[in-house]
Amino acid sequence: MNVGTSSDGGLKKNTLYAQASKVTYDTSKNGLGSSTGPLTVSSGNWSPPPCWYAPLWDPKQFERENEEGYKEVVDDARQPSYAKQSVAQVREMYKNGEYKDYNKAKQGKGMWWGAVENPNEPDILKRLACNNKMPFWVDNGKTPPVENAIDPKVLAGLAYQQLKVPDTAIDLSPKGRQTVNLATWAWLDKATFRPVSVTASVGAPLDISATTTATPVSLKLEPGTKDAELHPASGECPIDGDGSIGTPYTKGSGDRTPPCGLTYLRSTPGGGAYKLKATITWKVKWTGTGRAGDRLPDGIFGTTQNVTVREVQAINR
């Protein structure tokens, strides 16, 4: 039985389905602007859930869903016999088998749960993974013992998928062309790099939500060539207390080592350019309904800019 995705309305008259299956997002505190982008998990194989289970029908709604589906198939002369046999077996299970009369005797005491696909999951096979489990009954107040039953933790993962953070086009001094053996200062505006967050919610009968927040913690520089020195040597520039990264160059600082930057040791060959990559690491945490909060994997987002380096010849007289 296909119970739809989080982006559709399910049964036309089933408002409960639309509430329980649809995840809504509050992105008012997300990163803004055309240059924002999604986080990439920095390590490990964690990813947001591709599908989940949610309460979709009360007993009367579930009966209507099944009976209409059964009648549609058995009355269709184009349907093969095995399809008619399959829907008949499903009907028997919920009407006269493991469950009795679609659990209508428990009306108001529980819900039928089913699979919901994550429309933002690009892999269709992963999206359909939850469809291998038939709809199942859950009493009110109970948490079903299945993986990815919708709860604040699942919502936190979905909110992670919606986070947008600003790019990392860093300011450099000197501007324009760089010079061999002359330190390049790098910094980022403190007004740009501040925490961003997204809240994911589902409505009745669960009425739960989770807020996932990403906070910038460091900038990593990759010069695009082995012929360069990094400042600091690790290439990791920490985020300052005021949210800024590095220190803008000021006149008279040419003989100092920048707190964040690099020194190119060889000019770019053939009039080309080095690909300087700047990547921000974001620490991610979440809080949710009835949960104090927990960590999610760090995320990264970076951009690459071309840097041309020249060599200035000194002449001794």
PDB file of C-alpha atoms in Angstrom, residues 82 147 188 202 232 245:
ATOM      1  CA  TYR A  82      -2.072 -12.047  -8.870  1.00  0.00           C
ATOM      2  CA  GLU A 147      13.530   2.468  13.216  1.00  0.00           C
ATOM      3  CA  LEU A 188      35.900  36.956   7.185  1.00  0.00           C
ATOM      4  CA  VAL A 202       4.553  17.798  12.453  1.00  0.00           C
ATOM      5  CA  PRO A 232      48.686  28.815  11.423  1.00  0.00           C
ATOM      6  CA  ILE A 245      37.658  34.975  11.524  1.00  0.00           C
TER       7      ILE A 245
END
